[in-house]
Short mmCIF file of C-alpha atoms in Angstrom, two decimals:
data_model
loop_
_atom_site.label_atom_id
_atom_site.label_comp_id
_atom_site.label_asym_id
_atom_site.label_seq_id
_atom_site.Cartn_x
_atom_site.Cartn_y
_atom_site.Cartn_z
CA MET A 1 5.30 -3.15 64.65
CA ALA A 2 4.82 -6.80 65.56
CA ASN A 3 7.45 -9.40 66.34
CA VAL A 4 6.49 -12.82 65.02
CA VAL A 5 8.63 -15.63 66.44
CA ILE A 6 8.89 -19.15 65.02
CA VAL A 7 10.43 -21.87 67.21
CA GLY A 8 11.88 -24.67 65.11
CA ALA A 9 13.48 -24.57 61.65
CA GLY A 10 12.46 -27.88 60.13
CA LEU A 11 10.01 -28.82 57.39
CA GLY A 12 7.33 -26.73 59.10
CA GLY A 13 9.25 -23.88 60.70
CA LEU A 14 11.51 -22.65 57.89
CA PRO A 15 8.78 -22.53 55.19
CA THR A 16 6.51 -20.75 57.71
CA ALA A 17 9.18 -18.12 58.27
CA TYR A 18 9.48 -17.66 54.51
CA GLU A 19 5.71 -17.30 54.10
CA LEU A 20 5.56 -14.74 56.92
CA ARG A 21 8.39 -12.69 55.50
CA HIS A 22 6.66 -12.74 52.12
CA ASP A 23 3.24 -11.76 53.51
CA LEU A 24 4.27 -9.13 56.07
CA PRO A 25 5.66 -5.66 55.36
CA THR A 26 9.16 -4.96 56.65
CA GLU A 27 7.85 -2.97 59.62
CA HIS A 28 7.04 -6.34 61.21
CA SER A 29 9.96 -8.56 62.26
CA VAL A 30 10.15 -12.29 61.69
CA THR A 31 12.42 -14.20 64.07
CA LEU A 32 13.39 -17.86 63.69
CA ILE A 33 14.80 -19.80 66.66
CA SER A 34 16.56 -23.13 66.17
CA GLU A 35 18.84 -25.19 68.36
CA ARG A 36 20.37 -26.73 65.23
CA PRO A 37 22.51 -24.60 62.87
CA LYS A 38 21.28 -26.37 59.75
CA PHE A 39 18.02 -27.15 58.05
CA THR A 40 17.64 -30.88 57.33
CA PHE A 41 15.35 -32.48 54.76
CA ILE A 42 14.26 -35.27 57.10
CA PRO A 43 12.77 -37.62 54.42
CA GLY A 44 16.27 -37.91 52.94
CA LEU A 45 17.74 -39.47 56.07
CA ILE A 46 16.83 -43.03 55.02
CA ARG A 47 19.29 -42.94 52.12
CA VAL A 48 21.93 -41.41 54.38
CA ALA A 49 21.55 -44.33 56.80
CA PHE A 50 22.53 -46.77 54.05
CA GLY A 51 25.40 -44.66 52.73
CA LEU A 52 23.48 -43.90 49.50
CA ALA A 53 23.66 -40.14 50.11
CA SER A 54 25.65 -37.78 52.29
CA LEU A 55 24.21 -35.60 55.03
CA ASP A 56 25.53 -32.52 53.22
CA GLN A 57 23.14 -33.22 50.32
CA ILE A 58 20.08 -32.69 52.52
CA GLN A 59 21.28 -29.88 54.79
CA LEU A 60 21.49 -26.10 54.40
CA ASP A 61 23.04 -23.43 56.62
CA LEU A 62 20.29 -21.52 58.44
CA GLY A 63 22.40 -18.41 58.99
CA GLN A 64 22.87 -17.97 55.25
CA LEU A 65 19.25 -18.79 54.36
CA THR A 66 17.68 -16.41 56.88
CA GLY A 67 20.18 -13.63 56.22
CA ARG A 68 19.26 -13.54 52.53
CA GLN A 69 15.54 -13.30 53.35
CA GLY A 70 15.59 -10.63 56.06
CA ILE A 71 14.68 -13.09 58.82
CA ASN A 72 16.25 -12.76 62.27
CA TRP A 73 17.87 -16.06 63.24
CA ILE A 74 18.63 -16.91 66.86
CA PRO A 75 20.56 -20.14 67.45
CA GLY A 76 19.70 -21.85 70.72
CA ALA A 77 17.17 -24.00 72.52
CA VAL A 78 13.99 -22.60 74.03
CA THR A 79 13.87 -23.66 77.68
CA SER A 80 10.61 -22.07 78.83
CA ILE A 81 7.59 -20.12 77.66
CA ASP A 82 5.21 -17.82 79.52
CA PRO A 83 2.06 -17.54 77.38
CA HIS A 84 0.45 -15.06 79.78
CA ARG A 85 3.31 -12.55 79.49
CA GLN A 86 4.05 -13.56 75.88
CA GLN A 87 7.67 -14.29 76.67
CA LEU A 88 10.05 -17.16 76.01
CA THR A 89 13.54 -17.96 77.21
CA VAL A 90 16.40 -18.94 74.90
CA GLY A 91 19.45 -19.78 76.98
CA LYS A 92 19.80 -16.73 79.27
CA GLN A 93 17.89 -14.45 76.92
CA VAL A 94 14.23 -13.57 77.59
CA MET A 95 12.33 -12.58 74.45
CA GLU A 96 8.92 -11.03 73.98
CA TYR A 97 6.65 -11.91 71.09
CA ASP A 98 3.42 -10.62 69.61
CA TYR A 99 2.75 -13.89 67.79
CA LEU A 100 4.43 -17.23 68.42
CA VAL A 101 4.51 -20.20 66.03
CA ILE A 102 5.49 -23.53 67.58
CA ALA A 103 7.17 -25.75 64.99
CA THR A 104 9.52 -27.67 67.26
CA GLY A 105 8.87 -31.14 65.96
CA ALA A 106 8.67 -33.78 68.66
CA SER A 107 10.62 -35.36 71.47
CA LEU A 108 11.42 -39.05 70.98
CA ALA A 109 9.97 -41.34 73.66
CA PHE A 110 12.79 -43.89 73.73
CA ASP A 111 12.70 -44.13 77.51
CA GLU A 112 9.24 -45.72 77.44
CA ILE A 113 10.81 -49.07 76.52
CA PRO A 114 13.95 -50.36 78.31
CA GLY A 115 16.80 -50.77 75.84
CA LEU A 116 15.20 -48.73 73.04
CA GLY A 117 17.17 -46.18 71.06
CA PRO A 118 20.77 -45.37 70.19
CA ASP A 119 21.46 -43.35 73.35
CA GLY A 120 22.01 -45.95 76.03
CA GLY A 121 19.93 -48.57 74.18
CA TYR A 122 20.52 -51.26 71.56
CA THR A 123 18.49 -50.11 68.54
CA GLN A 124 19.01 -47.53 65.83
CA SER A 125 16.90 -44.56 64.74
CA VAL A 126 16.59 -42.38 61.62
CA CYS A 127 14.63 -39.58 63.28
CA THR A 128 17.48 -37.05 63.58
CA PRO A 129 20.74 -36.39 61.70
CA ASP A 130 22.87 -37.52 64.66
CA HIS A 131 20.91 -40.75 65.06
CA THR A 132 21.12 -41.41 61.33
CA ILE A 133 24.91 -41.08 61.28
CA ALA A 134 25.11 -43.56 64.17
CA ALA A 135 22.72 -45.88 62.31
CA ARG A 136 24.93 -45.70 59.22
CA GLU A 137 28.07 -46.59 61.14
CA ALA A 138 26.27 -49.53 62.76
CA TRP A 139 24.93 -50.62 59.34
CA PHE A 140 28.38 -50.86 57.78
CA LYS A 141 29.59 -52.94 60.74
CA PHE A 142 26.52 -55.14 60.32
CA LEU A 143 27.39 -55.73 56.65
CA GLU A 144 30.78 -57.12 57.69
CA ASN A 145 29.11 -59.73 59.91
CA PRO A 146 25.42 -59.97 58.96
CA GLY A 147 22.66 -61.71 60.90
CA PRO A 148 19.01 -61.21 61.85
CA LEU A 149 17.58 -57.78 61.06
CA VAL A 150 14.51 -56.33 62.82
CA VAL A 151 12.75 -53.14 61.76
CA GLY A 152 9.55 -51.63 63.12
CA ALA A 153 7.90 -49.24 65.53
CA MET A 154 6.88 -49.17 69.16
CA SER A 155 3.28 -48.87 70.33
CA GLY A 156 1.99 -45.32 70.15
CA ALA A 157 4.09 -44.52 67.06
CA GLY A 158 2.27 -42.73 64.27
CA CYS A 159 4.82 -42.29 61.49
CA PHE A 160 5.29 -45.71 59.88
CA GLY A 161 6.54 -44.65 56.45
CA PRO A 162 10.23 -44.52 57.49
CA ALA A 163 9.98 -48.05 58.94
CA TYR A 164 8.61 -49.46 55.68
CA GLU A 165 11.22 -47.56 53.70
CA PHE A 166 14.02 -48.78 55.95
CA VAL A 167 13.06 -52.47 55.91
CA LEU A 168 12.55 -52.60 52.13
CA MET A 169 15.62 -50.48 51.36
CA ALA A 170 17.67 -52.78 53.62
CA ASP A 171 16.42 -55.80 51.67
CA TRP A 172 17.31 -54.10 48.38
CA VAL A 173 20.83 -53.15 49.55
CA LEU A 174 21.48 -56.66 50.88
CA ARG A 175 20.40 -58.23 47.57
CA ARG A 176 22.65 -55.88 45.61
CA ARG A 177 25.55 -56.97 47.82
CA GLY A 178 24.68 -60.64 47.35
CA ILE A 179 24.27 -61.35 51.08
CA ARG A 180 20.48 -61.34 51.46
CA ASP A 181 20.50 -65.10 52.11
CA GLN A 182 22.56 -64.46 55.26
CA VAL A 183 19.96 -62.16 56.80
CA SER A 184 16.49 -62.95 58.13
CA ILE A 185 14.32 -59.82 58.17
CA THR A 186 11.36 -59.19 60.48
CA TYR A 187 9.01 -56.20 60.47
CA VAL A 188 7.38 -55.55 63.88
CA SER A 189 4.59 -52.99 64.22
CA PRO A 190 1.57 -52.04 66.35
CA GLU A 191 -0.40 -51.41 63.13
CA PRO A 192 -3.49 -53.64 62.85
CA TYR A 193 -2.32 -54.82 59.42
CA VAL A 194 0.54 -54.35 56.96
CA GLY A 195 0.18 -51.11 55.01
CA HIS A 196 -2.13 -49.45 57.54
CA MET A 197 0.38 -46.57 57.87
CA GLY A 198 -1.69 -45.01 60.66
CA ILE A 199 -4.40 -44.25 58.06
CA ALA A 200 -7.28 -46.72 58.02
CA GLY A 201 -9.00 -47.71 54.81
CA MET A 202 -6.52 -46.42 52.24
CA LYS A 203 -7.38 -48.14 48.97
CA ASN A 204 -4.75 -50.66 47.75
CA ALA A 205 -2.30 -49.82 50.56
CA ARG A 206 -2.73 -53.11 52.38
CA GLU A 207 -2.54 -55.24 49.23
CA LEU A 208 0.43 -53.48 47.61
CA THR A 209 2.54 -53.14 50.76
CA GLY A 210 1.79 -56.66 51.99
CA SER A 211 2.51 -58.19 48.58
CA LEU A 212 5.86 -56.41 48.37
CA LEU A 213 6.95 -57.55 51.84
CA LYS A 214 5.90 -61.11 51.05
CA LYS A 215 7.75 -61.06 47.73
CA ARG A 216 10.89 -59.83 49.49
CA GLU A 217 10.52 -62.66 52.08
CA ILE A 218 10.15 -60.30 55.03
CA GLN A 219 8.31 -61.75 58.02
CA THR A 220 5.67 -59.40 59.44
CA LEU A 221 4.33 -59.16 62.98
CA ASN A 222 1.42 -56.74 63.29
CA ASN A 223 -0.71 -55.93 66.34
CA THR A 224 2.57 -56.35 68.19
CA SER A 225 3.87 -54.45 71.18
CA ILE A 226 7.54 -54.38 72.22
CA SER A 227 8.11 -54.66 75.98
CA GLU A 228 11.89 -54.66 76.35
CA ILE A 229 15.05 -54.77 74.27
CA ASN A 230 18.21 -56.61 75.28
CA PRO A 231 21.58 -56.45 73.48
CA ASP A 232 20.61 -59.19 71.03
CA THR A 233 16.88 -59.86 71.49
CA ILE A 234 13.65 -57.90 71.21
CA ASN A 235 11.07 -59.02 73.77
CA LEU A 236 7.41 -58.73 72.80
CA ALA A 237 4.48 -58.28 75.15
CA THR A 238 3.36 -61.80 74.20
CA GLY A 239 6.57 -63.25 75.65
CA GLN A 240 8.05 -63.99 72.23
CA GLN A 241 11.71 -63.11 71.70
CA ILE A 242 13.17 -62.04 68.35
CA PRO A 243 16.95 -62.22 67.92
CA PHE A 244 18.74 -59.44 66.06
CA LYS A 245 22.17 -58.20 65.10
CA TYR A 246 20.79 -54.91 63.79
CA ALA A 247 17.50 -53.26 64.72
CA MET A 248 15.88 -49.97 63.73
CA ILE A 249 12.78 -49.27 65.82
CA LEU A 250 10.85 -46.00 65.52
CA PRO A 251 9.76 -44.41 68.82
CA SER A 252 6.48 -42.74 69.62
CA PHE A 253 6.46 -38.95 69.83
CA LEU A 254 5.92 -36.43 72.62
CA GLY A 255 5.76 -32.67 72.54
CA ALA A 256 8.97 -30.78 73.29
CA LYS A 257 9.96 -30.74 76.96
CA PHE A 258 9.46 -26.99 77.47
CA LEU A 259 5.95 -27.31 76.02
CA ARG A 260 5.04 -30.19 78.32
CA GLU A 261 6.22 -28.12 81.28
CA THR A 262 4.02 -25.11 80.41
CA PRO A 263 0.67 -25.20 82.24
CA GLU A 264 -2.52 -24.98 80.16
CA LEU A 265 -0.63 -25.11 76.85
CA THR A 266 -0.68 -28.77 75.79
CA ASN A 267 -2.37 -32.11 76.26
CA LYS A 268 -0.81 -34.86 78.38
CA LYS A 269 1.63 -35.80 75.64
CA GLY A 270 2.75 -32.25 75.11
CA PHE A 271 0.94 -31.59 71.82
CA ILE A 272 -0.83 -28.27 71.28
CA PRO A 273 -4.60 -28.16 70.78
CA VAL A 274 -5.63 -25.81 67.98
CA LYS A 275 -8.68 -24.22 66.45
CA ASN A 276 -9.29 -24.43 62.69
CA SER A 277 -7.10 -21.35 62.35
CA TYR A 278 -4.33 -23.32 64.11
CA GLN A 279 -4.40 -20.89 67.03
CA HIS A 280 -4.34 -22.16 70.57
CA PRO A 281 -7.91 -22.00 71.96
CA LYS A 282 -6.82 -20.22 75.17
CA PHE A 283 -3.77 -18.29 73.95
CA PRO A 284 -4.71 -16.86 70.52
CA GLN A 285 -1.23 -15.34 70.03
CA ILE A 286 0.18 -18.87 69.84
CA TYR A 287 -0.06 -21.01 66.71
CA ALA A 288 1.26 -24.52 66.06
CA VAL A 289 2.30 -26.48 62.98
CA GLY A 290 3.53 -29.98 62.19
CA LEU A 291 4.33 -32.54 64.85
CA SER A 292 3.58 -30.00 67.59
CA VAL A 293 -0.15 -30.03 66.74
CA ASP A 294 -2.57 -32.22 68.66
CA LEU A 295 -4.05 -34.43 65.93
CA GLU A 296 -5.60 -37.50 67.49
CA GLN A 297 -5.88 -40.90 65.83
CA PRO A 298 -9.64 -41.25 65.16
CA GLU A 299 -9.52 -45.05 64.94
CA THR A 300 -9.52 -47.39 67.92
CA THR A 301 -6.93 -50.13 67.34
CA PRO A 302 -6.02 -53.18 69.48
CA ILE A 303 -2.64 -51.56 70.20
CA ALA A 304 -2.42 -47.78 70.36
CA ILE A 305 -1.03 -45.96 67.32
CA GLY A 306 -0.75 -42.29 66.43
CA LEU A 307 -1.83 -40.31 63.41
CA PRO A 308 0.89 -39.55 60.84
CA LYS A 309 1.99 -35.93 60.57
CA SER A 310 4.01 -35.67 57.39
CA GLY A 311 6.39 -32.96 56.28
CA GLN A 312 3.90 -31.91 53.62
CA MET A 313 1.23 -31.46 56.30
CA ALA A 314 3.62 -29.29 58.35
CA GLU A 315 4.41 -27.14 55.34
CA VAL A 316 0.74 -26.54 54.52
CA MET A 317 -0.12 -25.83 58.16
CA GLY A 318 2.66 -23.26 58.13
CA ALA A 319 1.27 -21.59 55.01
CA ALA A 320 -2.15 -21.33 56.68
CA VAL A 321 -0.66 -19.96 59.91
CA ALA A 322 1.42 -17.34 58.07
CA HIS A 323 -1.64 -16.22 56.12
CA ASN A 324 -3.78 -16.02 59.25
CA ILE A 325 -1.22 -13.96 61.15
CA ALA A 326 -0.95 -11.64 58.17
CA VAL A 327 -4.74 -11.26 58.21
CA GLU A 328 -4.62 -10.45 61.93
CA LEU A 329 -2.02 -7.74 61.22
CA GLY A 330 -3.98 -6.32 58.29
CA ALA A 331 -1.28 -7.20 55.77
CA VAL A 332 -3.51 -9.45 53.62
CA LYS A 333 -7.25 -9.64 53.16
CA PRO A 334 -9.55 -12.16 54.86
CA PRO A 335 -10.80 -14.82 55.01
CA LEU A 336 -8.62 -16.93 57.24
CA LYS A 337 -7.40 -20.25 55.84
CA THR A 338 -7.14 -23.78 57.18
CA PRO A 339 -5.29 -26.83 55.83
CA THR A 340 -7.39 -29.55 54.19
CA LEU A 341 -4.86 -32.17 55.43
CA GLU A 342 -4.91 -33.86 52.03
CA VAL A 343 -1.65 -35.78 51.93
CA LEU A 344 0.77 -37.34 49.46
CA CYS A 345 3.55 -39.62 50.74
CA LEU A 346 6.21 -41.01 48.39
CA ALA A 347 7.91 -44.09 49.84
CA GLU A 348 11.12 -45.37 48.24
CA PHE A 349 11.77 -49.12 48.39
CA GLY A 350 14.93 -49.49 46.32
CA ASN A 351 14.05 -50.31 42.71
CA THR A 352 10.38 -49.55 43.28
CA GLY A 353 8.17 -47.49 45.55
CA ILE A 354 4.61 -46.70 46.54
CA ALA A 355 2.77 -43.39 46.52
CA TYR A 356 0.19 -43.17 49.31
CA ILE A 357 -2.55 -40.54 48.92
CA ALA A 358 -5.23 -39.69 51.49
CA ALA A 359 -7.57 -36.81 50.75
CA PRO A 360 -7.96 -35.88 53.53
CA ILE A 361 -6.02 -37.85 56.12
CA LEU A 362 -8.88 -37.40 58.61
CA PRO A 363 -12.24 -38.78 57.39
CA ASP A 364 -15.27 -36.52 57.37
CA PRO A 365 -16.64 -36.43 60.94
CA GLU A 366 -20.22 -36.89 59.71
CA THR A 367 -19.84 -39.53 56.99
CA GLY A 368 -16.64 -41.20 58.18
CA LYS A 369 -15.34 -41.09 54.58
CA ARG A 370 -12.65 -39.27 52.61
CA ARG A 371 -12.97 -37.64 49.22
CA TYR A 372 -10.68 -40.38 48.01
CA SER A 373 -7.59 -42.36 48.97
CA TYR A 374 -5.38 -44.80 47.14
CA ALA A 375 -1.90 -46.27 46.84
CA VAL A 376 -0.03 -46.91 43.60
CA GLN A 377 3.25 -48.78 43.08
CA GLY A 378 5.84 -48.22 40.38
CA ARG A 379 9.50 -47.95 39.48
CA LEU A 380 9.11 -44.21 38.87
CA ILE A 381 8.22 -43.47 42.50
CA PRO A 382 11.87 -43.34 43.70
CA LEU A 383 12.62 -40.93 40.83
CA PHE A 384 9.66 -38.76 41.82
CA LYS A 385 10.88 -38.71 45.42
CA ALA A 386 14.42 -37.79 44.32
CA ALA A 387 13.02 -34.96 42.18
CA LEU A 388 10.90 -33.77 45.13
CA GLU A 389 14.02 -33.63 47.32
CA ILE A 390 15.91 -31.58 44.73
CA TYR A 391 12.96 -29.22 44.33
CA PHE A 392 12.42 -28.78 48.06
CA MET A 393 16.08 -28.05 48.76
CA GLN A 394 16.17 -25.55 45.93
CA LYS A 395 13.07 -23.68 47.09
CA MET A 396 14.57 -23.46 50.59
CA ARG A 397 17.58 -21.78 48.97
CA TRP A 398 15.26 -19.44 47.07
CA GLY A 399 13.29 -18.53 50.20
CA LEU A 400 9.97 -19.97 49.05
CA GLY A 401 7.43 -21.52 51.41
CA LEU A 402 4.42 -22.93 49.56
CA PRO A 403 4.40 -21.22 46.14
CA TRP A 404 1.35 -21.10 43.87
CA PHE A 405 2.89 -23.38 41.26
CA GLU A 406 3.45 -26.14 43.84
CA LYS A 407 -0.19 -25.98 44.90
CA LEU A 408 -1.27 -26.02 41.25
CA GLY A 409 1.01 -28.97 40.44
CA LEU A 410 -0.32 -31.11 43.29
CA ARG A 411 -3.87 -30.31 42.25
CA LEU A 412 -3.27 -31.21 38.59
CA LEU A 413 -1.20 -34.35 39.25
CA PHE A 414 -2.96 -35.81 42.28
CA GLY A 415 -6.18 -33.84 42.74
CA LEU A 416 -4.99 -32.48 46.09
CA SER A 417 -6.40 -29.24 47.45
CA LEU A 418 -4.10 -28.00 50.22
CA LEU A 419 -5.87 -24.98 51.74
CA LYS A 420 -9.43 -23.76 52.03
CA PRO A 421 -11.02 -20.53 53.28
CA LEU A 422 -12.23 -20.42 56.84
CA PRO A 423 -15.09 -17.94 57.26
CA LYS A 424 -15.18 -18.46 61.01
CA ALA A 425 -12.45 -19.95 63.19
CA GLY A 426 -13.73 -22.54 65.63
CA PRO A 427 -12.45 -25.59 67.45
CA PHE A 428 -10.81 -28.24 65.34
CA HIS A 429 -13.28 -31.07 64.86
CA PHE A 430 -12.14 -34.68 64.73
CA PRO A 431 -14.25 -37.63 63.61
CA PRO A 432 -15.67 -39.69 66.48
CA LYS A 433 -13.72 -42.77 67.52
CA THR A 434 -15.28 -46.04 66.47
#
């Protein structure tokens, strides 16, 4: 009997637990650890920040979900891990594991810029439920006395989609309220150009995103680094100051604190290196999915940016990890599997939206090219995203990870292939930096 432990119950962790429970016979236990009592559909937080949806709509009780599926759920925060002894500590409890899946998400590096963030700083965030509720309260106060609005990301950030969604949704909400003329809007980002999204060379992304921001009269500052934030001004590294009455700035990410404190486990930022099987190269009992994985930005940019790690990527990584652990335990047949990292991102911008597709997100290391990539804009995109949210929440209720019909649908609609066989597990290869 093996005990498989998953740390983190987000977009990567909960589907991974479901996949493991589906693949493994009942003689093996599946344990899910989460410091939060509820699962949150993180992409839905943007609408919550503007009061367009409630938090209850995108949250589910983990105790109920895991109980129905025969998954052991332990509420609490992991404070340490000993990969040599295969033990971890949750509060005062020391647990042993046979296989460990790290799906913790990331720590938010607000402290890298003075004045950044909602906790002791002057800017808002939509990265967690608590931050989003604070951002919503600040937004409604802002509507009573509007002024300059600044949205963007700090240097080192890699997930730019929420920033674009926030700035364009804000514009749309302000126009619906008839007060857009009272608000100047500025988008500040370390991206080399508008619509880069942390993914270089995506067809049509630059043109469609830039055209939409220009049409909405949103000033853009790219190749821009924020140095300090005061109560009413954002200071740039160039010395320029931007006034604001409301600001939402995305932070860069770090690995969870207990990971960063574990010798030999992570890189300097606390992210876990993996082989193609998503096992740690030194500790093969440890796997990683989602934001915890060390995926480096292959492109050299004037100001450092990260590589996006979407919820879809985390889900597919989890499906591969669950399959590979099941192979190791003899529950399913080889070969091992690895994610293709072919990605679809649906961005809602009010009465329109853009679908960004990169297949795969990392170019081929030999040719420097992808199979294909493109962006397409349309009024149906917000409806597609709303339908995706409903579907995802429902499959979490049903206890489904990455079902066959979802993989088939993405292949038929967008040409995406999510997983591929891995005859031999080796180190994960990244394209050379240029």
